[in-house]
């Protein structure tokens, strides 16, 4: 960074699979495109399998590795702990990291339960460390631009939010019983894994949710025992079957504190939809809609357009005026999924410098967790549930 003295921020990451690869890439790419006072250094990565973590460290450019996450947190040459492990490990790791005075960045959902999430939020506050939760989609330039349009009043009063997150990677009944399908490890299924992203987008763009009513379903109740093998692939380890203890699909209605009405749907059983994370917002002066699989585009409809010219216009959010986009290539030279994580890490690095936790942070994580819990309660009781903030 020309003219500004950079400070090294030494990262210790726990886990190294799909999201570990994604975060490693973001730390490494950040200085290519963004100027930050804090320069991330890939200091050490932790994992239990020594051969595998050593190989991951070498491949992704980490200077060292540990086979015990507690040892990583104890190290005095680490400033930030990055947690990319399955959800049941989050609370212990984050609380230990906060107690050790490390800043924390963590994958979603924050925890398994509201009680855990609250203890984590209390620990980061008490130890005065910077904290952030990885809801990456709000960092797509088109989503940030949607937020600007809403803030500028372009849509006027908001009436509807419609959030869908559709996947199909477990639709085959032979897909094994991996950690993502066990409640004690993941907390919930489609709800915490992907509806959580839609909830974050909704809270970012519209505001706080007041109440929800929903339904959840598990279509395939038993699966062969197996494990994830990177990305969203898995392998069967045994011909024994185990019980699926999370939801395959969830749908819920919500009312926001500002009166906006919403519908949400998340499923891993929508054949043909690989990562269809979409939202549409309808306001008194127009509508916007976004589709992750065409993430550079924002569709905008304005009621004030002249008769005959009315219709959704397609904005390719790759111009300098679109948040983050100007840091990359000339207009029209699109960016992708991994760049949303670069933007998230950029905000986190700015937070480490300023001492202010960027949004979404652990307080957002607790609110999101309360919404997840309320949807589950509502699915069980078949009643509307008010969120108790
Ligand atoms: C699997 O459903 C997954 O990798 C999620 O865990 C991520 O959070 C989501 O962004 C993509 O899909």
Coordinates of C-alpha atoms and ligand atoms in Angstrom, one line a residue:
X1 CA 0.0 0.0 0.0
X2 CA 1.7 3.1 -1.2
X3 CA 2.4 5.8 1.4
X4 CA 0.7 4.1 4.3
X5 CA 2.5 1.9 6.8
X6 CA 1.0 -1.6 6.8
X7 CA 0.6 -3.6 10.0
X8 CA 0.8 -7.4 9.8
X9 CA -2.2 -9.2 11.2
X10 CA -1.3 -12.8 11.9
X11 CA -4.1 -15.2 11.1
X12 CA -4.6 -18.6 12.7
X13 CA -7.3 -20.7 11.0
X14 CA -9.0 -23.7 12.5
X15 CA -10.2 -26.0 9.7
X16 CA -9.1 -26.2 6.1
X17 CA -11.9 -27.8 3.9
X18 CA -14.3 -25.9 1.6
X19 CA -14.5 -22.7 3.6
X20 CA -10.9 -22.9 4.8
X21 CA -9.9 -22.9 1.1
X22 CA -12.2 -20.0 0.5
X23 CA -10.9 -17.9 3.4
X24 CA -7.2 -18.7 2.6
X25 CA -7.8 -17.5 -1.0
X26 CA -9.5 -14.3 0.2
X27 CA -6.6 -13.4 2.6
X28 CA -4.1 -14.0 -0.2
X29 CA -6.0 -12.1 -2.9
X30 CA -7.0 -9.1 -0.7
X31 CA -3.8 -7.1 -1.2
X32 CA -4.0 -7.6 -5.0
X33 CA -7.1 -5.5 -5.1
X34 CA -7.7 -3.5 -1.9
X35 CA -5.5 -1.2 0.2
X36 CA -5.7 -1.9 3.9
X37 CA -3.6 -0.8 6.8
X38 CA -3.9 -4.4 8.1
X39 CA -2.1 -6.9 6.0
X40 CA -3.2 -10.5 6.7
X41 CA -0.4 -13.0 7.2
X42 CA -1.2 -16.7 6.9
X43 CA 0.5 -17.7 10.1
X44 CA -0.9 -21.1 11.0
X45 CA -3.7 -23.5 10.2
X46 CA -5.0 -26.2 12.6
X47 CA -6.6 -29.6 11.9
X48 CA -6.6 -33.0 13.7
X49 CA -5.1 -35.1 10.9
X50 CA -1.4 -34.2 10.7
X51 CA -0.7 -35.4 7.1
X52 CA -3.8 -33.7 5.8
X53 CA -3.3 -30.4 7.6
X54 CA 0.3 -30.3 6.6
X55 CA -0.6 -30.8 3.0
X56 CA -3.3 -28.1 3.3
X57 CA -0.9 -25.7 4.8
X58 CA 1.6 -26.2 2.0
X59 CA -1.0 -26.0 -0.7
X60 CA -2.7 -22.9 0.6
X61 CA 0.4 -21.0 1.7
X62 CA 0.2 -21.2 5.6
X63 CA 3.5 -20.8 7.3
X64 CA 2.9 -23.5 9.9
X65 CA 0.3 -25.9 11.2
X66 CA -1.0 -27.3 14.5
X67 CA -2.9 -30.5 15.2
X68 CA -4.6 -29.1 18.3
X69 CA -6.8 -26.0 18.0
X70 CA -6.2 -25.1 21.6
X71 CA -2.5 -24.9 20.9
X72 CA -3.2 -22.5 18.0
X73 CA -5.2 -20.2 20.2
X74 CA -2.5 -20.2 22.9
X75 CA 0.2 -19.1 20.4
X76 CA 1.3 -15.5 21.0
X77 CA 2.2 -15.0 17.3
X78 CA -1.5 -15.1 16.3
X79 CA -3.8 -12.0 16.3
X80 CA -6.9 -13.4 14.7
X81 CA -8.6 -16.8 15.0
X82 CA -10.6 -17.8 11.9
X83 CA -13.1 -20.6 12.6
X84 CA -14.2 -22.7 9.6
X85 CA -15.1 -26.0 11.3
X86 CA -18.5 -27.7 11.7
X87 CA -21.0 -25.8 13.8
X88 CA -20.8 -27.8 17.0
X89 CA -17.2 -26.7 17.6
X90 CA -17.9 -23.0 17.2
X91 CA -18.9 -22.1 20.8
X92 CA -15.9 -23.6 22.5
X93 CA -13.4 -22.3 20.0
X94 CA -14.8 -18.8 19.8
X95 CA -15.0 -18.4 23.6
X96 CA -11.5 -19.8 24.0
X97 CA -10.2 -17.4 21.3
X98 CA -11.9 -14.4 22.9
X99 CA -10.5 -15.3 26.4
X100 CA -7.1 -15.4 24.8
X101 CA -7.7 -11.9 23.4
X102 CA -7.8 -12.9 19.7
X103 CA -10.0 -11.2 17.2
X104 CA -12.5 -13.7 15.6
X105 CA -14.0 -14.4 12.3
X106 CA -16.3 -17.3 12.1
X107 CA -18.4 -19.3 9.6
X108 CA -22.2 -19.3 9.9
X109 CA -24.4 -20.2 11.6
X110 CA -22.8 -18.7 14.8
X111 CA -23.7 -21.7 17.0
X112 CA -26.0 -24.6 17.5
X113 CA -28.4 -22.8 19.9
X114 CA -29.3 -19.3 21.1
X115 CA -27.8 -20.1 24.5
X116 CA -24.4 -20.8 22.9
X117 CA -24.6 -17.8 20.6
X118 CA -25.3 -15.5 23.5
X119 CA -22.4 -16.9 25.5
X120 CA -20.1 -16.3 22.4
X121 CA -21.4 -12.7 22.0
X122 CA -20.9 -12.1 25.7
X123 CA -17.3 -13.5 25.5
X124 CA -16.2 -11.2 22.6
X125 CA -17.8 -8.2 24.3
X126 CA -16.1 -8.9 27.7
X127 CA -12.7 -9.4 26.1
X128 CA -13.1 -6.5 23.7
X129 CA -12.1 -8.3 20.6
X130 CA -13.2 -7.6 17.0
X131 CA -15.7 -10.2 15.7
X132 CA -17.5 -11.0 12.5
X133 CA -19.7 -13.8 11.1
X134 CA -19.3 -14.9 7.5
X135 CA -22.5 -14.1 5.6
X136 CA -20.7 -13.5 2.4
X137 CA -23.6 -12.8 0.1
X138 CA -24.3 -9.3 1.4
X139 CA -20.9 -8.4 0.0
X140 CA -21.7 -9.0 -3.6
X141 CA -21.5 -5.6 -5.4
X142 CA -25.1 -6.0 -6.6
X143 CA -26.4 -6.6 -3.1
X144 CA -24.6 -3.7 -1.7
X145 CA -26.0 -1.6 -4.5
X146 CA -29.5 -2.9 -3.7
X147 CA -29.0 -1.7 -0.2
X148 CA -27.9 1.8 -1.4
X149 CA -31.1 2.0 -3.6
X150 CA -33.3 1.1 -0.7
X151 CA -31.5 3.6 1.6
X152 CA -31.8 6.3 -1.0
X153 CA -35.5 5.7 -1.1
X154 CA -35.6 4.6 -4.7
X155 CA -38.1 1.8 -3.8
X156 CA -40.0 4.0 -1.3
X157 CA -41.8 2.1 1.4
X158 CA -41.1 -1.6 1.3
X159 CA -44.0 -4.1 1.1
X160 CA -42.5 -7.5 0.4
X161 CA -39.2 -9.5 0.8
X162 CA -39.1 -12.9 -0.9
X163 CA -36.0 -15.0 -0.2
X164 CA -35.4 -18.4 -1.7
X165 CA -32.3 -20.5 -1.2
X166 CA -32.6 -23.7 -3.3
X167 CA -30.0 -26.5 -3.6
X168 CA -30.1 -30.1 -4.6
X169 CA -26.9 -31.7 -3.5
X170 CA -28.5 -34.2 -1.1
X171 CA -31.5 -35.1 -3.3
X172 CA -30.1 -38.6 -4.0
X173 CA -31.1 -40.9 -1.1
X174 CA -27.7 -42.6 -1.5
X175 CA -26.0 -39.3 -0.5
X176 CA -24.5 -40.2 2.9
X177 CA -25.3 -39.1 6.4
X178 CA -22.6 -36.4 6.7
X179 CA -22.1 -33.9 9.5
X180 CA -24.5 -31.5 7.8
X181 CA -27.4 -33.9 8.4
X182 CA -26.8 -34.5 12.1
X183 CA -28.5 -32.1 14.5
X184 CA -25.9 -32.5 17.2
X185 CA -23.2 -31.3 14.8
X186 CA -24.9 -28.8 12.5
X187 CA -27.8 -27.5 14.7
X188 CA -30.3 -27.7 11.8
X189 CA -30.3 -28.5 8.1
X190 CA -31.4 -26.3 5.2
X191 CA -32.6 -23.8 7.9
X192 CA -29.3 -23.0 9.6
X193 CA -27.1 -23.7 6.5
X194 CA -28.8 -21.8 3.8
X195 CA -32.0 -20.1 5.1
X196 CA -29.6 -18.4 7.5
X197 CA -28.1 -16.6 4.5
X198 CA -31.5 -15.4 3.3
X199 CA -32.3 -14.2 6.8
X200 CA -29.0 -12.2 6.8
X201 CA -29.8 -10.7 3.4
X202 CA -33.3 -9.8 4.7
X203 CA -32.0 -8.2 7.9
X204 CA -29.3 -6.3 5.9
X205 CA -31.7 -5.0 3.3
X206 CA -35.0 -4.6 5.1
X207 CA -34.4 -4.6 8.9
X208 CA -35.2 -6.7 11.9
X209 CA -37.8 -9.5 11.8
X210 CA -40.5 -9.3 14.4
X211 CA -42.3 -12.7 14.0
X212 CA -42.3 -15.9 12.0
X213 CA -44.5 -19.0 11.3
X214 CA -43.1 -21.9 9.4
X215 CA -42.9 -25.6 8.5
X216 CA -40.0 -28.0 8.1
X217 CA -39.7 -31.4 6.5
X218 CA -37.2 -34.3 6.3
X219 CA -37.9 -36.2 3.2
X220 CA -35.2 -38.9 3.5
X221 CA -35.1 -40.2 7.1
X222 CA -32.2 -42.6 6.9
X223 CA -29.0 -42.6 4.9
X224 CA -25.8 -44.6 4.6
X225 CA -23.0 -43.5 7.0
X226 CA -20.4 -41.3 5.3
X227 CA -18.5 -38.1 5.3
X228 CA -17.8 -34.9 3.3
X229 CA -14.8 -35.0 1.0
X230 CA -14.4 -31.4 0.1
X231 CA -16.8 -28.9 -1.5
X232 CA -20.2 -30.4 -1.3
X233 CA -19.1 -33.9 -2.3
X234 CA -19.3 -36.9 0.0
X235 CA -18.4 -40.5 0.2
X236 CA -20.2 -43.5 1.7
X237 CA -18.1 -45.2 4.4
X238 CA -20.4 -48.1 5.4
X239 CA -23.5 -50.0 4.4
X240 CA -25.0 -49.2 7.7
X241 CA -27.8 -46.7 7.8
X242 CA -28.2 -43.8 10.2
X243 CA -31.0 -41.3 11.0
X244 CA -31.2 -37.9 9.5
X245 CA -31.9 -35.5 12.4
X246 CA -32.2 -32.2 10.5
X247 CA -34.6 -30.6 8.1
X248 CA -34.2 -31.2 4.4
X249 CA -36.5 -28.2 3.6
X250 CA -38.0 -25.2 5.4
X251 CA -40.6 -22.6 4.4
X252 CA -41.7 -19.7 6.6
X253 CA -43.6 -16.4 6.6
X254 CA -42.2 -13.4 8.5
X255 CA -43.3 -9.9 9.4
X256 CA -40.6 -7.3 9.9
X257 CA -40.6 -4.6 12.6
X258 CA -41.2 -2.0 9.8
X259 CA -44.3 -3.8 8.5
X260 CA -42.7 -5.5 5.5
X261 CA -44.1 -9.0 4.9
X262 CA -41.8 -11.8 3.8
X263 CA -41.7 -15.4 2.6
X264 CA -38.7 -17.6 2.8
X265 CA -38.0 -21.0 1.3
X266 CA -34.8 -23.1 1.7
X267 CA -34.3 -26.6 0.5
X268 CA -31.7 -29.1 -0.6
X269 CA -34.2 -31.0 -2.6
X270 CA -35.0 -28.5 -5.5
X271 CA -33.7 -30.6 -8.4
X272 CA -31.7 -28.6 -10.9
X273 CA -31.0 -25.7 -8.5
X274 CA -27.4 -25.9 -7.5
X275 CA -27.0 -22.7 -5.5
X276 CA -30.1 -20.7 -6.3
X277 CA -29.9 -18.0 -3.7
X278 CA -32.4 -15.3 -4.8
X279 CA -34.4 -12.4 -3.4
X280 CA -37.0 -10.0 -4.6
X281 CA -38.1 -6.9 -2.9
X282 CA -41.2 -4.9 -3.8
X283 CA -41.7 -1.4 -2.7
X284 CA -44.2 1.4 -3.4
X285 CA -42.0 2.9 -6.2
X286 CA -40.6 -0.3 -7.7
X287 CA -38.9 -3.7 -7.3
X288 CA -35.5 -5.2 -7.2
X289 CA -34.4 -8.8 -7.6
X290 CA -31.1 -10.7 -7.4
X291 CA -29.9 -14.2 -8.2
X292 CA -26.7 -15.5 -6.8
X293 CA -26.0 -17.6 -9.9
X294 CA -25.9 -14.3 -11.9
X295 CA -24.5 -12.4 -9.0
X296 CA -23.2 -9.4 -10.9
X297 CA -26.6 -8.4 -12.1
X298 CA -29.4 -6.5 -10.3
X299 CA -32.8 -6.3 -11.8
X300 CA -34.6 -3.0 -11.1
X301 CA -38.2 -2.0 -12.0
X302 CA -39.3 1.5 -11.4
X303 CA -43.0 2.5 -11.5
X304 CA -42.2 6.0 -12.7
X305 CA -40.8 4.7 -16.0
X306 CA -42.8 5.9 -19.0
X307 CA -45.7 3.8 -20.2
X308 CA -44.4 1.5 -22.9
X309 CA -40.9 1.5 -21.4
X310 CA -41.9 -0.2 -18.1
X311 CA -40.1 -3.5 -17.3
X312 CA -37.2 -4.8 -15.3
X313 CA -33.9 -3.3 -16.4
X314 CA -30.7 -5.3 -16.0
X315 CA -27.9 -3.5 -14.2
X316 CA -24.5 -5.2 -14.5
X317 CA -23.0 -4.0 -11.2
X318 CA -19.4 -3.9 -12.5
X319 CA -19.0 -0.1 -12.7
X320 CA -16.8 2.0 -10.4
X321 CA -20.1 3.3 -8.8
X322 CA -21.0 -0.1 -7.6
X323 CA -19.5 -1.0 -4.2
X324 CA -16.2 -3.0 -4.4
X325 CA -16.5 -3.5 -8.1
X326 CA -14.1 -0.6 -9.0
X327 CA -11.3 -2.5 -7.2
X328 CA -11.2 -5.1 -9.9
X329 CA -11.4 -4.9 -13.7
X330 CA -13.0 -2.6 -16.3
X331 CA -16.8 -2.5 -16.4
X332 CA -18.4 -5.8 -17.7
X333 CA -15.4 -7.9 -16.6
X334 CA -17.3 -9.8 -14.0
X335 CA -16.3 -11.2 -10.6
X336 CA -17.6 -14.3 -8.8
X337 CA -18.5 -16.2 -5.6
X338 CA -15.0 -16.1 -4.1
X339 CA -14.9 -12.3 -4.4
X340 CA -17.7 -11.9 -1.9
X341 CA -15.3 -13.4 0.7
X342 CA -12.5 -11.0 -0.3
X343 CA -14.9 -8.1 0.4
X344 CA -15.9 -9.7 3.7
X345 CA -12.2 -10.1 4.8
X346 CA -11.6 -6.5 3.6
X347 CA -14.2 -5.3 6.0
X348 CA -12.9 -7.5 8.8
X349 CA -9.3 -6.2 8.3
X350 CA -10.6 -2.6 8.5
X351 CA -12.4 -3.6 11.7
X352 CA -9.1 -5.1 13.2
X353 CA -7.5 -1.7 12.5
X354 CA -10.3 0.5 13.8
X355 CA -11.3 -1.8 16.7
X356 CA -14.9 -1.7 15.5
X357 CA -16.5 -5.0 14.7
X358 CA -17.9 -4.8 11.2
X359 CA -21.5 -6.1 10.4
X360 CA -22.5 -8.8 10.3
X361 CA -20.9 -9.5 13.7
X362 CA -21.7 -11.7 16.7
X363 CA -24.7 -9.5 17.7
X364 CA -26.1 -10.1 14.2
X365 CA -25.3 -13.8 14.7
X366 CA -27.3 -13.9 17.9
X367 CA -30.3 -12.2 16.2
X368 CA -30.1 -14.6 13.3
X369 CA -29.9 -17.6 15.7
X370 CA -33.0 -16.4 17.5
X371 CA -34.8 -16.3 14.1
X372 CA -33.7 -19.9 13.3
X373 CA -34.8 -21.0 16.7
X374 CA -38.2 -19.3 16.3
X375 CA -38.8 -20.9 13.0
X376 CA -38.1 -24.3 14.6
X377 CA -40.4 -23.6 17.5
X378 CA -43.1 -22.5 15.1
X379 CA -42.8 -25.6 12.9
X380 CA -43.3 -27.7 16.1
X381 CA -46.1 -25.7 17.6
X382 CA -47.8 -24.6 14.3
X383 CA -48.0 -21.1 15.8
X384 CA -46.6 -17.7 15.0
X385 CA -43.5 -17.0 17.2
X386 CA -42.4 -13.5 18.2
X387 CA -38.6 -13.0 18.3
X388 CA -37.4 -12.0 21.7
X389 CA -34.5 -9.7 21.1
Ligands
LIG1 C1 -23.8 -25.8 1.5 O1 -25.2 -25.8 1.6 C2 -23.2 -24.4 1.4 O2 -21.8 -24.6 1.2 C3 -23.4 -23.6 2.6 O3 -22.8 -24.2 3.8 C4 -22.8 -22.2 2.4 O4 -23.0 -21.4 3.5 C5 -23.5 -21.6 1.2 O5 -23.1 -20.4 0.9 C6 -23.4 -22.5 0.0 O6 -23.8 -23.8 0.3

